[in-house]
Amino acid sequence: MSVNFAGVVPDLAIEVDRSSGEPLGHQVQEGLRTAIRSGRLRAGERLPSSRQLADALGVSRGLAVSAYEQLYAEGYVVTAVGSGTRVADGVAADAGSVQELSSGVAGLSSEAAIPAPDVDFTYGVPDLRSFPTRDWMWALGDAMRTMPTADFGDDHPQGDRHLREVLTSYHRRVRAGCADPHDAIVVAGFRQGLAFVLAALARTSIARIALEDPGPREHDLIARRAGLRVSAVPVDEEGVSVESLRASDARAVLLTPAHQCPTGAVLSPTRRRQLVEWAHDVDGVIIEDDYDAEFRYDRQPVGSLQGLAPERVVALGSVSKTLAPALRIGWVLTPQQFRTEITAEKLLTCRGVPQLDQAALARLIESGRFDRHLRKVRDVYRKRRDVLVDAVATELAGTSIVGLEAGHHVLLRLPGGADERRIVTQAAEHSIFVRGVNDYRVQPDDERPGEAWPPALVLGFGNVTPARIRHGIRILGSLVAS
Amino acid sequence: MSVNFAGVVPDLAIEVDRSSGEPLGHQVQEGLRTAIRSGRLRAGERLPSSRQLADALGVSRGLAVSAYEQLYAEGYVVTAVGSGTRVADGVAADAGSVQELSSGVAGLSSEAAIPAPDVDFTYGVPDLRSFPTRDWMWALGDAMRTMPTADFGDDHPQGDRHLREVLTSYHRRVRAGCADPHDAIVVAGFRQGLAFVLAALARTSIARIALEDPGPREHDLIARRAGLRVSAVPVDEEGVSVESLRASDARAVLLTPAHQCPTGAVLSPTRRRQLVEWAHDVDGVIIEDDYDAEFRYDRQPVGSLQGLAPERVVALGSVSKTLAPALRIGWVLTPQQFRTEITAEKLLTCRGVPQLDQAALARLIESGRFDRHLRKVRDVYRKRRDVLVDAVATELAGTSIVGLEAGHHVLLRLPGGADERRIVTQAAEHSIFVRGVNDYRVQPDDERPGEAWPPALVLGFGNVTPARIRHGIRILGSLVAS
């Protein structure tokens, strides 16, 4: 897709020097030629009208018309009724040569489109087709109509006050939380919240963080970049091992208690109590990644850890799993002791989240449209989960599924002795994207990595249609059997 | 403003334990009472309908109805036709007590509304009333209609490809730049771009950055937090002193060449050449803050430094001055050598900018609406500038104005011997917010701070109406004279 300026097209940066003695007309023509030859203007790009050019450069209309006539005669530009004057094909430096001129880059590999796999079991992607476009546009429009003029300026450092009221009220109500608006900081999604929190912790006396192993990918890298050392603590069917946590030097731990990523374990009541005791004993902090608690199927909701120990828990949430990653809105609920430092980190490295989006999200939630959407997609996920369970039972003998109670991913335990890496690689050859549980291992700083995990696949099904789920599981079944 | 849930209201996190032997009805009632007494539900907040409560907890409708009847009898809830069941006044813990419970915070001082001054000469705020709300909503709607479903997922690490095409095309054309889409990284405004660039530099062999003195506030703090040491280099009427820059150890410099902040100086052609030579000689990098070049009045546009030396310049821009700070969209144009590291910084600490906003900005620019807006506000600023010049001539004898050629702020040099601090303080007492040039001094790391600057005030007039400009200058005139 090329750029197609319409309407009032942007001015051209052409320098005219009235003191040089060179005729103005020549200067304007040469300025246009140079802009085209150097590739600043590309083939097909629209030029300003002669009137606009004359105004911008402070020259007469006639001079601008003559300049365009000359360039037309020389073949630099073409004209067509209704589409103005455009740069002719073949005269502009092409993108390739400008690129070399500007940076010496050999290729555009990072831009090359990677073909989408037939079946993409990527973890953590919600059903993108279900995004409530109409409701979101309604919320944006309503926010725009009612936003005070001052809100187009700089935001409150912690984010829009009313959105913080709505988010904390919602969190108290749905997640059994215990936070007020002044405890909340609006951020651009989970990762930004995590980066702020880790940077803030690194400025306190906390030097080491413990991560669930296996756990969300790249968190070890992110923690190290924030200046923290990293310990890995194992996860079992009750969630993270508090015993191993106690044995580490860490005074911070990052957890996915509602539905462990990637194993799907729910943190048990015993472990929840032990964790809070640990945090009190070591003057520590629990960072709660409350990432897909909204999607539960067969069981009671598990409350947020934040509600259990608000003075020891920093809770992070976002709408990336409930609405869409593209919205880039999340929140941090923090005990008072870290609030100033996290807010300073936000203020000095980013300044905030678009105000219109913040106001729109508050309206979406308050109006009930958010919950209506959750109910709708919960049904979508429940059906996909049932299709997945059914397909696995038919196609994948000797495997078992863990983590079915909530969320939109499960762990598929493979038969003992199965070669996880081979299956993942061969699946990719069949255009099935999937990761093994050993792709989720944490790289600790100065400890030995743990033993390899028993072979298992992480199957995200949020954005995979039932037909593709069946197809993907069928292929996986044949690969596991072979 | 309190939270007012409507429509499908959010579920309540109430735990029901079927194995406990306690009657379910009692458990539901006690769950509701606890949620209200603890302050998780606040006075006036709407509860789910009995049907919704029954569905969520997996109990019968009759049991839910009975529970509400019991709570109504006890005075916990009230009901009204058409507005459902709400928490009664006076029974819920108020925000204050929950707040103490949760965090021990003494006050909400950070939330207290600070009354807006009568006249706010804050630097760098555009006219917020001019924000093109209709055009922006058009662009959002158009983007929403045409956005592929996949774009609701995770973004390209460098940002939306088409927006990068539009931004670099615009920059080549209007700012005489020399960048291609693969050189561009979309960020959430200038500060985020700066934070990414400084963090990336700190990971290379660059240890020290030079900042213009006086220069934009807080940049010394931001650079230090990114892990760089800071030198201050003086600014005169030709812009930054390249001689002083050479005398420092710095291999990076952060500049506002088009309209120096806060002095208003335009970097001279000689200095531009010297700067590029310096960068080549020391294997250094120039960070260009191209922050208000779009607003020029009496002179030719000055091209971006990036076009002059694309292999040595990282250019930062945003729409905060042209549209509104609330949009939080900016860009980094980087030489190839820093691209991977800056992109990694973005990916690991934030992930991106809302996709819908990116697509909307591309459409706003391509459709000509962005340029139409610029023309409109340029007239607004030209008029305000003329009012300011006129008022200063009348009310402020012995002063002079610098930096009139572009942007929406000027430097007002006060008569020798005037007490800048006293005038700023007394102005605040008259509800006039203004800063002195000495508020913009850089704190170097391990050098002596420079001499105090001659007294001057920094007057931002972008968001100040003509009547308020006249009023503000009149007051300042009386304070300078006294």
GROMACS .gro file of C-alpha atoms in nm, chain A residues 102-334:
model
  233
  102SER     CA    1   2.002   0.666   0.431
  103SER     CA    2   2.108   0.367   0.629
  104GLY     CA    3   2.290   0.103   0.426
  105VAL     CA    4   2.032  -0.157   0.527
  106ALA     CA    5   2.065  -0.468   0.314
  107GLY     CA    6   1.710  -0.595   0.329
  108LEU     CA    7   1.367  -0.537   0.466
  109SER     CA    8   1.347  -0.878   0.628
  110SER     CA    9   1.166  -0.745   0.934
  111GLU     CA   10   0.886  -0.617   0.710
  112ALA     CA   11   0.843  -0.935   0.510
  113ALA     CA   12   0.496  -1.074   0.571
  114ILE     CA   13   0.514  -1.412   0.742
  115PRO     CA   14   0.232  -1.627   0.608
  116ALA     CA   15  -0.020  -1.713   0.880
  117PRO     CA   16  -0.026  -2.084   0.970
  118ASP     CA   17  -0.338  -2.285   0.892
  119VAL     CA   18  -0.391  -2.342   1.263
  120ASP     CA   19  -0.238  -2.105   1.518
  121PHE     CA   20  -0.245  -2.241   1.874
  122THR     CA   21  -0.055  -1.936   2.002
  123TYR     CA   22  -0.116  -1.885   2.371
  124GLY     CA   23  -0.308  -1.583   2.493
  125VAL     CA   24  -0.488  -1.451   2.185
  126PRO     CA   25  -0.862  -1.388   2.235
  127ASP     CA   26  -1.116  -1.435   1.956
  128LEU     CA   27  -1.040  -1.127   1.748
  129ARG     CA   28  -1.352  -1.164   1.532
  130SER     CA   29  -1.564  -1.115   1.844
  131PHE     CA   30  -1.423  -0.770   1.916
  132PRO     CA   31  -1.729  -0.551   1.985
  133THR     CA   32  -1.657  -0.292   1.716
  134ARG     CA   33  -1.998  -0.131   1.735
  135ASP     CA   34  -1.994  -0.098   2.114
  136TRP     CA   35  -1.638   0.037   2.110
  137MET     CA   36  -1.727   0.302   1.850
  138TRP     CA   37  -2.032   0.393   2.058
  139ALA     CA   38  -1.810   0.430   2.366
  140LEU     CA   39  -1.554   0.639   2.176
  141GLY     CA   40  -1.825   0.864   2.037
  142ASP     CA   41  -1.990   0.905   2.376
  143ALA     CA   42  -1.653   0.982   2.534
  144MET     CA   43  -1.567   1.236   2.265
  145ARG     CA   44  -1.900   1.416   2.306
  146THR     CA   45  -1.865   1.452   2.680
  147MET     CA   46  -1.489   1.490   2.733
  148PRO     CA   47  -1.393   1.825   2.885
  149THR     CA   48  -1.154   2.027   2.666
  150ALA     CA   49  -0.886   2.009   2.933
  151ASP     CA   50  -0.877   1.631   2.895
  152PHE     CA   51  -0.715   1.672   2.552
  153GLY     CA   52  -0.407   1.796   2.741
  154ASP     CA   53  -0.183   1.601   2.973
  155ASP     CA   54  -0.349   1.331   3.181
  156HIS     CA   55  -0.335   1.281   3.558
  157PRO     CA   56  -0.007   1.094   3.617
  158GLN     CA   57  -0.198   0.787   3.741
  159GLY     CA   58  -0.451   0.802   3.456
  160ASP     CA   59  -0.809   0.914   3.413
  161ARG     CA   60  -0.973   0.944   3.755
  162HIS     CA   61  -1.312   0.810   3.648
  163LEU     CA   62  -1.164   0.508   3.472
  164ARG     CA   63  -0.971   0.431   3.790
  165GLU     CA   64  -1.299   0.448   3.984
  166VAL     CA   65  -1.466   0.211   3.742
  167LEU     CA   66  -1.174  -0.033   3.728
  168THR     CA   67  -1.134  -0.056   4.104
  169SER     CA   68  -1.508  -0.081   4.161
  170TYR     CA   69  -1.519  -0.362   3.905
  171HIS     CA   70  -1.218  -0.533   4.060
  172ARG     CA   71  -1.370  -0.517   4.409
  173ARG     CA   72  -1.695  -0.658   4.281
  174VAL     CA   73  -1.589  -0.924   4.033
  175ARG     CA   74  -1.244  -1.016   4.159
  176ALA     CA   75  -1.308  -0.966   4.535
  177GLY     CA   76  -1.038  -0.700   4.528
  178CYS     CA   77  -0.967  -0.430   4.779
  179ALA     CA   78  -0.838  -0.122   4.597
  180ASP     CA   79  -0.945   0.239   4.563
  181PRO     CA   80  -0.890   0.474   4.269
  182HIS     CA   81  -0.580   0.624   4.431
  183ASP     CA   82  -0.422   0.275   4.434
  184ALA     CA   83  -0.469   0.239   4.058
  185ILE     CA   84  -0.236   0.343   3.776
  186VAL     CA   85  -0.360   0.312   3.418
  187VAL     CA   86  -0.099   0.165   3.182
  188ALA     CA   87  -0.074   0.059   2.817
  189GLY     CA   88  -0.125  -0.311   2.882
  190PHE     CA   89   0.028  -0.578   3.102
  191ARG     CA   90   0.385  -0.546   2.977
  192GLN     CA   91   0.406  -0.176   3.043
  193GLY     CA   92   0.264  -0.224   3.391
  194LEU     CA   93   0.516  -0.499   3.457
  195ALA     CA   94   0.804  -0.286   3.330
  196PHE     CA   95   0.701   0.002   3.558
  197VAL     CA   96   0.660  -0.222   3.862
  198LEU     CA   97   0.993  -0.402   3.810
  199ALA     CA   98   1.179  -0.072   3.754
  200ALA     CA   99   1.020   0.064   4.071
  201LEU     CA  100   1.114  -0.247   4.272
  202ALA     CA  101   1.471  -0.230   4.141
  203ARG     CA  102   1.492   0.121   4.291
  204THR     CA  103   1.395  -0.015   4.634
  205SER     CA  104   1.591  -0.270   4.832
  206ILE     CA  105   1.455  -0.557   4.622
  207ALA     CA  106   1.729  -0.716   4.413
  208ARG     CA  107   1.588  -1.052   4.309
  209ILE     CA  108   1.257  -1.173   4.173
  210ALA     CA  109   1.125  -1.529   4.159
  211LEU     CA  110   0.940  -1.641   3.847
  212GLU     CA  111   0.713  -1.940   3.800
  213ASP     CA  112   0.891  -2.216   3.607
  214PRO     CA  113   0.745  -2.289   3.360
  215GLY     CA  114   0.593  -1.945   3.325
  216PRO     CA  115   0.506  -1.671   3.074
  217ARG     CA  116   0.777  -1.631   2.810
  218GLU     CA  117   1.032  -1.348   2.819
  219HIS     CA  118   0.955  -1.245   3.177
  220ASP     CA  119   1.308  -1.348   3.281
  221LEU     CA  120   1.451  -1.121   3.010
  222ILE     CA  121   1.222  -0.833   3.110
  223ALA     CA  122   1.314  -0.866   3.478
  224ARG     CA  123   1.687  -0.868   3.402
  225ARG     CA  124   1.657  -0.558   3.183
  226ALA     CA  125   1.483  -0.385   3.473
  227GLY     CA  126   1.792  -0.454   3.683
  228LEU     CA  127   1.670  -0.751   3.888
  229ARG     CA  128   1.826  -1.093   3.935
  230VAL     CA  129   1.602  -1.389   3.854
  231SER     CA  130   1.522  -1.711   4.040
  232ALA     CA  131   1.307  -1.991   3.899
  233VAL     CA  132   1.056  -2.161   4.131
  234PRO     CA  133   0.879  -2.478   4.021
  235VAL     CA  134   0.506  -2.511   3.965
  236ASP     CA  135   0.294  -2.819   4.040
  237GLU     CA  136  -0.078  -2.893   4.028
  238GLU     CA  137  -0.139  -2.659   4.325
  239GLY     CA  138   0.049  -2.373   4.162
  240VAL     CA  139   0.384  -2.228   4.262
  241SER     CA  140   0.593  -2.404   4.526
  242VAL     CA  141   0.613  -2.171   4.825
  243GLU     CA  142   0.875  -2.397   4.981
  244SER     CA  143   1.110  -2.335   4.688
  245LEU     CA  144   1.027  -1.966   4.700
  246ARG     CA  145   1.132  -1.957   5.066
  247ALA     CA  146   1.459  -2.127   4.977
  248SER     CA  147   1.544  -1.850   4.727
  249ASP     CA  148   1.678  -1.506   4.813
  250ALA     CA  149   1.395  -1.341   4.625
  251ARG     CA  150   1.175  -1.085   4.798
  252ALA     CA  151   0.943  -1.050   4.499
  253VAL     CA  152   0.750  -1.311   4.303
  254LEU     CA  153   0.552  -1.284   3.980
  255LEU     CA  154   0.249  -1.514   3.965
  256THR     CA  155  -0.046  -1.617   3.748
  257PRO     CA  156  -0.263  -1.752   4.034
  258ALA     CA  157  -0.606  -1.767   3.868
  259HIS     CA  158  -0.491  -1.994   3.584
  260GLN     CA  159  -0.120  -2.061   3.577
  261CYS     CA  160   0.052  -1.987   3.248
  262PRO     CA  161   0.121  -2.229   3.085
  263THR     CA  162   0.024  -2.524   3.308
  264GLY     CA  163  -0.333  -2.413   3.381
  265ALA     CA  164  -0.303  -2.491   3.753
  266VAL     CA  165  -0.516  -2.288   3.995
  267LEU     CA  166  -0.326  -2.172   4.303
  268SER     CA  167  -0.465  -2.375   4.594
  269PRO     CA  168  -0.614  -2.215   4.908
  270THR     CA  169  -0.323  -2.352   5.114
  271ARG     CA  170  -0.065  -2.207   4.883
  272ARG     CA  171  -0.244  -1.872   4.880
  273ARG     CA  172  -0.216  -1.852   5.258
  274GLN     CA  173   0.146  -1.969   5.253
  275LEU     CA  174   0.232  -1.706   4.994
  276VAL     CA  175   0.091  -1.424   5.201
  277GLU     CA  176   0.280  -1.551   5.507
  278TRP     CA  177   0.600  -1.563   5.302
  279ALA     CA  178   0.548  -1.203   5.186
  280HIS     CA  179   0.502  -1.085   5.546
  281ASP     CA  180   0.801  -1.283   5.670
  282VAL     CA  181   1.050  -1.153   5.412
  283ASP     CA  182   0.900  -0.802   5.372
  284GLY     CA  183   0.828  -0.908   5.017
  285VAL     CA  184   0.588  -0.834   4.737
  286ILE     CA  185   0.364  -1.056   4.524
  287ILE     CA  186   0.301  -0.938   4.168
  288GLU     CA  187  -0.027  -1.086   4.052
  289ASP     CA  188  -0.081  -1.129   3.678
  290ASP     CA  189  -0.461  -1.159   3.681
  291TYR     CA  190  -0.471  -1.234   3.312
  292ASP     CA  191  -0.770  -1.449   3.225
  293ALA     CA  192  -0.971  -1.490   3.542
  294GLU     CA  193  -1.278  -1.356   3.361
  295PHE     CA  194  -1.316  -1.681   3.170
  296ARG     CA  195  -1.423  -1.957   3.403
  297TYR     CA  196  -1.637  -2.251   3.309
  298ASP     CA  197  -1.693  -2.525   3.560
  299ARG     CA  198  -1.590  -2.374   3.887
  300GLN     CA  199  -1.639  -2.086   4.126
  301PRO     CA  200  -1.444  -1.772   4.055
  302VAL     CA  201  -1.118  -1.749   4.247
  303GLY     CA  202  -1.077  -1.405   4.399
  304SER     CA  203  -0.778  -1.185   4.330
  305LEU     CA  204  -0.482  -1.231   4.566
  306GLN     CA  205  -0.486  -0.853   4.592
  307GLY     CA  206  -0.807  -0.870   4.796
  308LEU     CA  207  -0.643  -1.114   5.038
  309ALA     CA  208  -0.332  -0.905   5.111
  310PRO     CA  209  -0.364  -0.558   4.955
  311GLU     CA  210  -0.055  -0.432   5.139
  312ARG     CA  211   0.164  -0.706   4.989
  313VAL     CA  212   0.021  -0.755   4.638
  314VAL     CA  213   0.065  -0.551   4.323
  315ALA     CA  214  -0.213  -0.664   4.087
  316LEU     CA  215  -0.178  -0.623   3.711
  317GLY     CA  216  -0.464  -0.655   3.466
  318SER     CA  217  -0.551  -0.557   3.111
  319VAL     CA  218  -0.820  -0.581   2.846
  320SER     CA  219  -0.590  -0.770   2.607
  321LYS     CA  220  -0.759  -1.103   2.682
  322THR     CA  221  -1.112  -0.975   2.741
  323LEU     CA  222  -1.139  -0.729   2.448
  324ALA     CA  223  -0.828  -0.718   2.227
  325PRO     CA  224  -0.451  -0.671   2.256
  326ALA     CA  225  -0.477  -0.382   2.006
  327LEU     CA  226  -0.648  -0.158   2.265
  328ARG     CA  227  -0.336  -0.136   2.481
  329ILE     CA  228  -0.505  -0.060   2.814
  330GLY     CA  229  -0.417  -0.215   3.146
  331TRP     CA  230  -0.388  -0.123   3.512
  332VAL     CA  231  -0.167  -0.161   3.815
  333LEU     CA  232  -0.323  -0.179   4.163
  334THR     CA  233  -0.045  -0.107   4.406
   0.00000   0.00000   0.00000
